[in-house]
Coordinates of C-alpha atoms and ligand atoms in Angstrom, one line a residue:
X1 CA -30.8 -29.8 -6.8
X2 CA -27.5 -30.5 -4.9
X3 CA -26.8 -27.3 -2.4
X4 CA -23.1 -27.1 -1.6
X5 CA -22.2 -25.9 2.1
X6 CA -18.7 -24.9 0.7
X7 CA -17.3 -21.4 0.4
X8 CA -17.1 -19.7 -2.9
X9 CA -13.4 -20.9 -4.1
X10 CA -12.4 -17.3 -3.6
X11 CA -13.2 -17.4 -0.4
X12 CA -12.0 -21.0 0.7
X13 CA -9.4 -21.4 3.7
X14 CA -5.6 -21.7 2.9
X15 CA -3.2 -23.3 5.2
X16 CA 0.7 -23.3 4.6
X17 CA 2.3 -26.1 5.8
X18 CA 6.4 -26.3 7.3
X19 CA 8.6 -26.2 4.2
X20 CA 12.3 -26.1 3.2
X21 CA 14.4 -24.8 0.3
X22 CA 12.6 -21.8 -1.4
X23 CA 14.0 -21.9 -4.4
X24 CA 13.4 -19.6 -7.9
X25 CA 12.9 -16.2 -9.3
X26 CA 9.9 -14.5 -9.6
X27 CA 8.5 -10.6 -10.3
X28 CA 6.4 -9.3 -7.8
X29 CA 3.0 -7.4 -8.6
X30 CA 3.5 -3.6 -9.6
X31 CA 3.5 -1.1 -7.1
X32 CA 0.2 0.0 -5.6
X33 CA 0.5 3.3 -4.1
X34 CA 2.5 3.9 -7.9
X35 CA -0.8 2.1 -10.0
X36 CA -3.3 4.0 -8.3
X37 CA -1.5 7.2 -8.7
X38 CA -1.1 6.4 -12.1
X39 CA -5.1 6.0 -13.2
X40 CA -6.1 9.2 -11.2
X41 CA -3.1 10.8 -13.0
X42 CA -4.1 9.7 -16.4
X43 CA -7.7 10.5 -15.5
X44 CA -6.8 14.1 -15.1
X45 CA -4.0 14.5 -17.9
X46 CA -5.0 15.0 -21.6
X47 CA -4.4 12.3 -24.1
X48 CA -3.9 8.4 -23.4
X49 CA -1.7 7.2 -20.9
X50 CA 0.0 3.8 -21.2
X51 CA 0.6 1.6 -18.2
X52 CA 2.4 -1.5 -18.1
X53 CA 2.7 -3.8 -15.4
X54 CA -0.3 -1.9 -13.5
X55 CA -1.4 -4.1 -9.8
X56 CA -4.4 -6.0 -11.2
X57 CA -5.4 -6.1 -7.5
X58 CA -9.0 -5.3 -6.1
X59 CA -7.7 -1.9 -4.5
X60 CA -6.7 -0.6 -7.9
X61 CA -9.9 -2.1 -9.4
X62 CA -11.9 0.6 -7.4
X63 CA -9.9 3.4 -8.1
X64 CA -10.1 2.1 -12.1
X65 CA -13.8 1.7 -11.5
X66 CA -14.2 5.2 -9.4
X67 CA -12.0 6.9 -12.5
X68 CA -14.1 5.4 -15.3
X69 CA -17.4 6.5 -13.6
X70 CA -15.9 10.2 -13.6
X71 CA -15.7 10.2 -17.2
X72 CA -12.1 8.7 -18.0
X73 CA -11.9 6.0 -20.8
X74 CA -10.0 2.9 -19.5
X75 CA -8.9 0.1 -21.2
X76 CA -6.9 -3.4 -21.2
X77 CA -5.1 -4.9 -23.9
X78 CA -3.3 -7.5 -22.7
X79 CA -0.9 -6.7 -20.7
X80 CA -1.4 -3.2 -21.3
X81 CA -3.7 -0.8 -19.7
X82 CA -4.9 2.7 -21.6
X83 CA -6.4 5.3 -20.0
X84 CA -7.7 8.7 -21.6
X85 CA -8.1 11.1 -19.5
X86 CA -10.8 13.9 -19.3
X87 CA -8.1 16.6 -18.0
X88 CA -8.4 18.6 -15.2
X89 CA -11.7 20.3 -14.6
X90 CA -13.4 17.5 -16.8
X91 CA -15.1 15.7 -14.5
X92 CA -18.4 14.0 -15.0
X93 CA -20.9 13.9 -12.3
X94 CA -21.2 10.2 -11.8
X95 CA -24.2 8.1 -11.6
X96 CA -23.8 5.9 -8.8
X97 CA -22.0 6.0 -5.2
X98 CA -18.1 6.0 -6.1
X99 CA -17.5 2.5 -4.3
X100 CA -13.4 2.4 -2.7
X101 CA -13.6 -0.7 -1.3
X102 CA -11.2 -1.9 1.0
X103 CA -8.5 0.7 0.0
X104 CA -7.2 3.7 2.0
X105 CA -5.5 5.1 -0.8
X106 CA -7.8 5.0 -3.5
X107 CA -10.1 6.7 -1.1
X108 CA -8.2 9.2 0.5
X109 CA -6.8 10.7 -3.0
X110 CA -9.8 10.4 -4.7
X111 CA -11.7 12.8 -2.2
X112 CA -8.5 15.2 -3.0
X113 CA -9.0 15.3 -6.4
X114 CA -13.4 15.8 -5.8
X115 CA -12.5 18.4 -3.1
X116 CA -11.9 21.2 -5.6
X117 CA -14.0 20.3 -8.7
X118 CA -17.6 21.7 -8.5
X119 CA -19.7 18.1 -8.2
X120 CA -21.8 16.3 -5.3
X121 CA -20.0 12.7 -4.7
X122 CA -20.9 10.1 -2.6
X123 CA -18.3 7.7 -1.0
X124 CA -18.7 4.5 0.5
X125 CA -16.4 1.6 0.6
X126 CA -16.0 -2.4 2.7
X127 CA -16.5 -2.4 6.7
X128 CA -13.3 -2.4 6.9
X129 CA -12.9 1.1 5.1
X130 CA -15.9 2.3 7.0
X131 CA -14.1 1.8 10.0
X132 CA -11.1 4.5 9.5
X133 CA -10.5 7.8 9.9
X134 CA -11.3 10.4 6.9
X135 CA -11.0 13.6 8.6
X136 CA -7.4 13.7 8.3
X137 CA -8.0 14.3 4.4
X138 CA -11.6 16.1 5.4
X139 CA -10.1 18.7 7.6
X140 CA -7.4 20.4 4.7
X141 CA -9.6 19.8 1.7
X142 CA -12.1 22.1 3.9
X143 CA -9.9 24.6 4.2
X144 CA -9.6 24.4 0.5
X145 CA -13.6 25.2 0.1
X146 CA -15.0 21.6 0.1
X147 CA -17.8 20.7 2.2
X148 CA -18.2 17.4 3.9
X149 CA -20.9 15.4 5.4
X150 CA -19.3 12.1 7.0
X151 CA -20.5 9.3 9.1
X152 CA -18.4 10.2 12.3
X153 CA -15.5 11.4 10.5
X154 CA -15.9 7.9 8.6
X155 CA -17.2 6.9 5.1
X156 CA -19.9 6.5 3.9
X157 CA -19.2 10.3 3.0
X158 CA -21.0 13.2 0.9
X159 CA -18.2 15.7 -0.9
X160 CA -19.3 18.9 -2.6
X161 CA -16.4 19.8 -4.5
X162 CA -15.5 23.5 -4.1
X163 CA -16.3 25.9 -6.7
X164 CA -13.8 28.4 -6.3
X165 CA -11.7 26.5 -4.8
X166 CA -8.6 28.1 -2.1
X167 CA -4.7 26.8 -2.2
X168 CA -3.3 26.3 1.1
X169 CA -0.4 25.8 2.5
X170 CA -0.7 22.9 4.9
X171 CA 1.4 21.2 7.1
X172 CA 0.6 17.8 8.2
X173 CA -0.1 16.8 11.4
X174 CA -0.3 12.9 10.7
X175 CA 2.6 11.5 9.1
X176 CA 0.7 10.2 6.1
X177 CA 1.4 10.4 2.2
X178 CA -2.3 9.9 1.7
X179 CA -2.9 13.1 3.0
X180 CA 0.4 14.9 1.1
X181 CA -1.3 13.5 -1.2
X182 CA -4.9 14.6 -1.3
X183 CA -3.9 17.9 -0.7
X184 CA -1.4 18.4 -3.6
X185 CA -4.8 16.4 -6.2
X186 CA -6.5 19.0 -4.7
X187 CA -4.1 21.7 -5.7
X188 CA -4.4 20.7 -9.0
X189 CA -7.2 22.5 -9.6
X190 CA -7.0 25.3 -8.3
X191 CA -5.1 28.8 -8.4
X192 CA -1.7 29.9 -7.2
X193 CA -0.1 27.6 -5.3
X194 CA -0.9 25.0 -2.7
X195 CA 1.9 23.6 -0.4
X196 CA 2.7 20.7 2.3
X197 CA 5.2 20.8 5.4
X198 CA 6.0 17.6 6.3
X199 CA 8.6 17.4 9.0
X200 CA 8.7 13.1 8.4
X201 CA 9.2 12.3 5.4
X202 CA 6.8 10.1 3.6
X203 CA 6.7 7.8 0.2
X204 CA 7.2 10.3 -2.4
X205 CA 5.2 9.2 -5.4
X206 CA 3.5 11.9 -6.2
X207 CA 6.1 14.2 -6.3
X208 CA 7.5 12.5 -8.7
X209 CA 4.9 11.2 -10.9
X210 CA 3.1 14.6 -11.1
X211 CA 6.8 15.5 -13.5
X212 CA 6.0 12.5 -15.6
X213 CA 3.1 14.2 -16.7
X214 CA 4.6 17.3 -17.3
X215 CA 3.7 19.3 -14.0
X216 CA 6.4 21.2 -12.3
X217 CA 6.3 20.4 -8.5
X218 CA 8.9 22.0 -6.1
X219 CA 10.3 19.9 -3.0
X220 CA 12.9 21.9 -0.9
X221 CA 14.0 19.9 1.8
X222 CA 15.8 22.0 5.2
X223 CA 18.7 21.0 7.0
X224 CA 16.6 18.9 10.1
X225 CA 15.0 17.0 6.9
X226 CA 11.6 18.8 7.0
X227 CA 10.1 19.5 3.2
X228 CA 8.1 22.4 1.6
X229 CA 6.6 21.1 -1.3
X230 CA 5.2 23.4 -3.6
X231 CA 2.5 22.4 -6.2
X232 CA 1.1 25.7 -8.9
X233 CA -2.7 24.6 -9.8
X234 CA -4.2 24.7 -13.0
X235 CA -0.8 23.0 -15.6
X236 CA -2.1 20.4 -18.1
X237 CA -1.3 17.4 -17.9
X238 CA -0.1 15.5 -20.4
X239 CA -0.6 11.7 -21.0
X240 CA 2.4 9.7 -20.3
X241 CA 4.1 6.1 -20.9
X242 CA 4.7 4.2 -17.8
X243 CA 6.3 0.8 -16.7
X244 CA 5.1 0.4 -13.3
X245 CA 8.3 -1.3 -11.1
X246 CA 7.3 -4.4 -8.7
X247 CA 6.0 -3.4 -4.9
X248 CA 8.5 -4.1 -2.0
X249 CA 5.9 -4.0 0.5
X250 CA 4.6 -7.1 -1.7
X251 CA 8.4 -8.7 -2.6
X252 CA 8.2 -8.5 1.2
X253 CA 6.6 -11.5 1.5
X254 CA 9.1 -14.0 -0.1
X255 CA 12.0 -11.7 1.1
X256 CA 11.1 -12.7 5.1
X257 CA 10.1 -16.3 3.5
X258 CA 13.2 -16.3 2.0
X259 CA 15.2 -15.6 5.3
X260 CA 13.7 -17.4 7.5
X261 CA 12.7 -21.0 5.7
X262 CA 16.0 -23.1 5.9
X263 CA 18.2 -24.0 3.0
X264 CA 16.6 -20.8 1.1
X265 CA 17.6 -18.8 -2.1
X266 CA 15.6 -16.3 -4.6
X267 CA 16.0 -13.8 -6.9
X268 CA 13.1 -11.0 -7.0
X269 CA 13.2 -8.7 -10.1
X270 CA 12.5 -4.9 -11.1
X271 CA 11.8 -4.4 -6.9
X272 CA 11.4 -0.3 -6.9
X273 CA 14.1 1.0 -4.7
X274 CA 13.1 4.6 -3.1
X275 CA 14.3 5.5 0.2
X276 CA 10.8 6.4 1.3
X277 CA 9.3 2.7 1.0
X278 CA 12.8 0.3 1.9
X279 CA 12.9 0.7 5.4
X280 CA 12.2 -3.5 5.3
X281 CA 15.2 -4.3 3.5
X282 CA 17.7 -2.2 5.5
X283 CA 15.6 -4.0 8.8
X284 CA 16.3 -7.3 7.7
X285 CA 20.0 -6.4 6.7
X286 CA 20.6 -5.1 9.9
X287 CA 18.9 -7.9 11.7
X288 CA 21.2 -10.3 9.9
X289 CA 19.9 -11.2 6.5
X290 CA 22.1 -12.0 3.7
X291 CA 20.8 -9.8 0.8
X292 CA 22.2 -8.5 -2.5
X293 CA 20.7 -5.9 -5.1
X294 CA 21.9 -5.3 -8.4
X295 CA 20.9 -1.9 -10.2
X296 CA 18.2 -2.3 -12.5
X297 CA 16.5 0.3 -15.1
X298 CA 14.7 3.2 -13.5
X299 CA 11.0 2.7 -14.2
X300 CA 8.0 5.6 -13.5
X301 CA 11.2 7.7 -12.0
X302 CA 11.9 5.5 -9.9
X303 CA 14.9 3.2 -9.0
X304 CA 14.8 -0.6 -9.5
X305 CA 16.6 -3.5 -8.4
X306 CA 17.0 -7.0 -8.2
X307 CA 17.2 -8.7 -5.4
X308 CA 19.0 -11.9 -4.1
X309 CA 18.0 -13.3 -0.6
X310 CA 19.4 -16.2 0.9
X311 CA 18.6 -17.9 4.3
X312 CA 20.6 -16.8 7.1
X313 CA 20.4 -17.1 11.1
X314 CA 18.6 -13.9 12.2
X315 CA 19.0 -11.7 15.1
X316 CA 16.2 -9.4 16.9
X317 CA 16.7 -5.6 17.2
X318 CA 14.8 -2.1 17.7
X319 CA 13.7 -0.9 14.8
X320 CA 14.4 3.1 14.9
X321 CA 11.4 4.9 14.9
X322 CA 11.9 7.2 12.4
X323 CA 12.1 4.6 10.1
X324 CA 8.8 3.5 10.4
X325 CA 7.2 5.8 8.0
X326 CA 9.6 3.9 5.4
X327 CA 8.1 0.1 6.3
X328 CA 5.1 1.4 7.4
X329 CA 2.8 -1.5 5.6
X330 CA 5.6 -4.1 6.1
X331 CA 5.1 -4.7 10.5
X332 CA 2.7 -7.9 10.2
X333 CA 5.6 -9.5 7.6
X334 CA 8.8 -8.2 9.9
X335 CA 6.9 -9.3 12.6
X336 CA 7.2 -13.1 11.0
X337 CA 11.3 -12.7 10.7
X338 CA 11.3 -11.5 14.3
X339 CA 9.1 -14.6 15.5
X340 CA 12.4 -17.0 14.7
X341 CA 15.5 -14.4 15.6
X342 CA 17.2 -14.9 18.6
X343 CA 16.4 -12.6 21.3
X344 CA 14.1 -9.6 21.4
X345 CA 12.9 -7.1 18.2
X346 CA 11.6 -3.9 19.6
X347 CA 9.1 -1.8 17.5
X348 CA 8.2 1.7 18.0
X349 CA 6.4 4.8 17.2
X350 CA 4.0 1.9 15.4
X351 CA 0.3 3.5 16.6
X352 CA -0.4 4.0 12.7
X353 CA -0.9 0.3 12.2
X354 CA -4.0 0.6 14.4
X355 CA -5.7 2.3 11.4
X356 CA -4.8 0.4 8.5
X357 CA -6.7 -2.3 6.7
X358 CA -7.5 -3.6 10.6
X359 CA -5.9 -2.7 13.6
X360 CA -2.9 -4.4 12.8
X361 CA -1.1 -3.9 15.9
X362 CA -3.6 -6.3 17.9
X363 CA -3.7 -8.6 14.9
X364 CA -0.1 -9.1 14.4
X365 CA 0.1 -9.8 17.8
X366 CA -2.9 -12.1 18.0
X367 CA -1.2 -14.1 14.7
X368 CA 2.2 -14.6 16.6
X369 CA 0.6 -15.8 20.1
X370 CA -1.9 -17.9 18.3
X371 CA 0.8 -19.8 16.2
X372 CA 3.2 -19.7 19.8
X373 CA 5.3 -16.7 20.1
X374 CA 5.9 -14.7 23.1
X375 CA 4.3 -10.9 22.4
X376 CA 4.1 -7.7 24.7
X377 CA 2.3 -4.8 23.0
X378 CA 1.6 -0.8 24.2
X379 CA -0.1 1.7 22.4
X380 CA 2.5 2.1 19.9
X381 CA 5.2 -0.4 20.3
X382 CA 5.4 -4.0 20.5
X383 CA 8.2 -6.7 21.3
X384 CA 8.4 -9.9 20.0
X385 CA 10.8 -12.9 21.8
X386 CA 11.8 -14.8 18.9
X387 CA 12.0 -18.8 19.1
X388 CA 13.9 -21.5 17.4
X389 CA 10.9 -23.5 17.1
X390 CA 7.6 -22.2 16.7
X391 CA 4.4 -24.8 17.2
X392 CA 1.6 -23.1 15.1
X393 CA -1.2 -24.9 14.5
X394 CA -3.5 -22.0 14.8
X395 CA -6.2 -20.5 12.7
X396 CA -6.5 -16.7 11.8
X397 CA -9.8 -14.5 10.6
X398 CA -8.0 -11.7 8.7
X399 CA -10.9 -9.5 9.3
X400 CA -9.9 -8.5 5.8
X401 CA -6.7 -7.7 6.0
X402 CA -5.1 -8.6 3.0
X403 CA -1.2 -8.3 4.4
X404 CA -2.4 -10.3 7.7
X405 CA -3.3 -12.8 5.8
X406 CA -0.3 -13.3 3.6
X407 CA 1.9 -12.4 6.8
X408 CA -0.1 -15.5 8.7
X409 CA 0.5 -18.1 5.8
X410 CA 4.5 -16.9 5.7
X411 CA 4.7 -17.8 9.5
X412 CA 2.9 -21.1 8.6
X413 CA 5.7 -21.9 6.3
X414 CA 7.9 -22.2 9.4
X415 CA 5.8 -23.4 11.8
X416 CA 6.3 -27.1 13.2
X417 CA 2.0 -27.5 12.6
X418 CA 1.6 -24.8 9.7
X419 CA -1.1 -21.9 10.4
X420 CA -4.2 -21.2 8.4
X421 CA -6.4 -18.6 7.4
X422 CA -10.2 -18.6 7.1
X423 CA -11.0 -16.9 4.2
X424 CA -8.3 -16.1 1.4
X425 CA -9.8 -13.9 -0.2
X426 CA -8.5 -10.5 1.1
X427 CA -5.3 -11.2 -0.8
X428 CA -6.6 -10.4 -4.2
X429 CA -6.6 -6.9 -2.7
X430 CA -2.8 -6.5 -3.2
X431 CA -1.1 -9.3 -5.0
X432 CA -3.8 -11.7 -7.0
X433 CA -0.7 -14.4 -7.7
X434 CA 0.3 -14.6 -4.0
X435 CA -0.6 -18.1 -3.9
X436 CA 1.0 -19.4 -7.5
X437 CA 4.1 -17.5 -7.1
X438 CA 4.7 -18.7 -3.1
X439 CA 4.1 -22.3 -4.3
X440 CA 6.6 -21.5 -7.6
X441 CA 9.0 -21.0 -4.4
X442 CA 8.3 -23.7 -2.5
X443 CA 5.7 -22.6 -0.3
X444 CA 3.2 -25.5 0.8
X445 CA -0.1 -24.0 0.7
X446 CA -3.6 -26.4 0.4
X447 CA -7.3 -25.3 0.8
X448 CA -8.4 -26.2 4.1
Ligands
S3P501 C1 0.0 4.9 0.8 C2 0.4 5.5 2.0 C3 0.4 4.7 3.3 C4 0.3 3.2 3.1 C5 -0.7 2.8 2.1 C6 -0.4 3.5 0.8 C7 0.0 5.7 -0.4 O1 -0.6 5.2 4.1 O2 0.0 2.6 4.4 O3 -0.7 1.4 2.0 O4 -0.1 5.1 -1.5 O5 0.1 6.9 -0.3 P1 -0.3 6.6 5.0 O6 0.3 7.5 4.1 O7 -1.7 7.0 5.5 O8 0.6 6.1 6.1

């Protein structure tokens, strides 16, 4: 019997190597905030949705997974998934623990739409998942008659949905479209009307998927930009046909590679376009990037377009911090383009990142010193001296971290020694054809 030391191929190393030229066109994976939406939204509508070009990544795998355990029917035909729902109120009790894995999202909405149907659930989900904060969705959905019993405010977590459940109107105190959006799953099913104040605006999704299934849902925005949106419980949903557009905070990825590797020119298609999720585009615009959109079909009610980025000497810059919520997932990537513009890029207002997949304010900036590039953090802002020539060489853990360790294979690609990551794994999280459609590009990446 021959026993192999080796890694599971899944879980191999990955090391990019110094490249030039990116060249080609690809279409990144479909939106994941919109695919998760979508399921949990066809789990509660009546009838069978359609979803085409859904993220086949493991974060929407547990929210598929979570959904069919509650009772929905889901399918895949090709490149088609169908889900029929069980409406709202239909829930099943399920079996098992509901397990979300390594995603945020999945998590936090689910326990909106558990919070006001009458079941015991148990959550749990990866370490990394254990490790962040639930009682920013815990505290409203008690309000709205749910009871919780969490491990320090953290998963693993016990819900017992409410029976009679209570609309509120709640305004946010994080600025968080998870918890818009638990809230408003929540109000689903219940009476009168539930509401959310936010005074930041946040990626709008749900407000406008919820019409696609033929809910009404009121958004009235004031004059300093704060909204009241305004969601009645208890309208069917209806199934609906969707064609889910490709995820910026993924086409993020070869857009920096794209503006930073020398000699470089690509074309990414059907890249969703809403004002709540481009903050990276208008960054790198501003910071000197030569980019071009062309209008595209609108897709799930949403704007698409394609994109054509070309290499161009960059230049640092303080990213305003109201723009933030806007790139919010995109830091670990700008923080690749601002490693080789001249001068200094300022972020701020970034204290968020220390709760995402892993405190990505300390790993971004252990990534950059580790490959060579001069890094001063705070609490909640950090500024990065770019350089013409970066050494690399270095080797990251990604504790997980699916966009730290795309972001770290990126910065290989302009690094005079490469940079490598440990395990690769955490990419299938997001975007399963990172590594075929880099390559496509140009991208040198080899198993190490
Ligand atoms: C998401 C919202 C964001 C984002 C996450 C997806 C969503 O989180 O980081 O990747 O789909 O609502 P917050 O709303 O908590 O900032």
């Amino acid at each position: 019997m021959v026993f192999s030391m080796e890694p599971p191929a899944q879980h191999a190393g990955l090391s990019a190597l110094p490249c030039r030229e990116l060249r080609g066109e690809i279409r990144p994976p479909g939106d994941k905030s919109i695919s998760h939406r979508a399921i949990m939204l066809g789990m509660l509508s009546i009838g069978t949705t359609e979803i085409h070009g859904l993220l086949e990544g493991e974060d929407v795998l547990a929210t598929i997974n979570a959904c069919r355990a509650l009772g929905a029917d889901i399918e895949q035909i090709g490149a088609q998934w169908f889900v029929t729902g069980v409406g709202i109120g239909g829930l099943r009790p399920p079996e098992n623990v509901l397990n979300m894995g390594n995603s945020g999202t999945a998590c936090r909405l689910m326990t909106g739409i558990l919070a006001s149907h009458p079941l015991q659930c148990f959550l749990n989900g990866d370490a990394s998942l254990r490790a962040r904060p639930m009682q920013r969705v815990t505290i409203p959905l008690s309000k709205m008659g749910a009871r919780f019993e969490t491990t320090q405010g953290r998963l693993p977590l016990m819900i017992l949905g409410a029976h009679q459940p209570i609309p509120i109107t709640y305004s946010l105190p994080v600025v968080s479209a998870q918890v818009k959006s638990a809230v408003l799953f929540s109000g689903l099913n219940c009476p009168g009307t539930t509401s959310v104040i936010e005074s930041i605006p946040t990626r709008n999704h749900t407000e406008r998927m919820l019409p696609l299934f033929g809910a009404e849902i009121s958004v009235q925005q004031d004059q300093a930009g704060a909204s009241l949106i305004a969601l009645r419980g208890h309208q069917e949903l209806h199934a609906a046909q969707l064609n889910v557009p490709a995820d910026i905070s993924s086409a993020a990825f070869a857009l920096v590679a794209a503006a930073v590797v020398p000699g470089s020119e690509i074309t990414l298609h059907h890249v969703m376009n809403n004002q709540t999720r481009n903050g990276i585009v208008q960054t790198l615009i501003e910071m000197g990037a030569n980019i071009t959109t062309t209008p595209r079909e609108n897709m799930c009610g949403e704007n698409t377009v394609d994109i054509v980025i070309a290499q161009a000497p960059l230049t640092g810059i303080r990213v305003p911090a109201e723009r933030v919520p806007s790139m919010v997932d995109e830091f670990p990537i700008l923080a690749v383009a601002a490693a080789c513009a001249a001068g200094v890029t300022r972020f701020e207002n970034i204290s968020e990142l220390c709760v995402k997949e892993s405190d990505r304010l300390s790993e971004t900036a252990n990534m950059l010193l580790t490959a060579g590039v001069e890094v001063a953090t705070g609490d909640d802002w950090m500024e990065i001296t770019g350089r013409a020539e970066i050494p690399g060489g270095g080797v990251i853990s990604t504790g997980g971290d699916h966009r730290i360790a795309m972001s770290t294979l990126i910065l290989g690609c302009i690094c005079a020694k490469g940079m490598s990551i440990t395990d690769r794994s955490a990419i299938l999280t997001s975007y399963p054809n990172f590594i075929p459609q880099m390559q496509d590009l140009g991208c040198i990446l080899k198993s190490s």
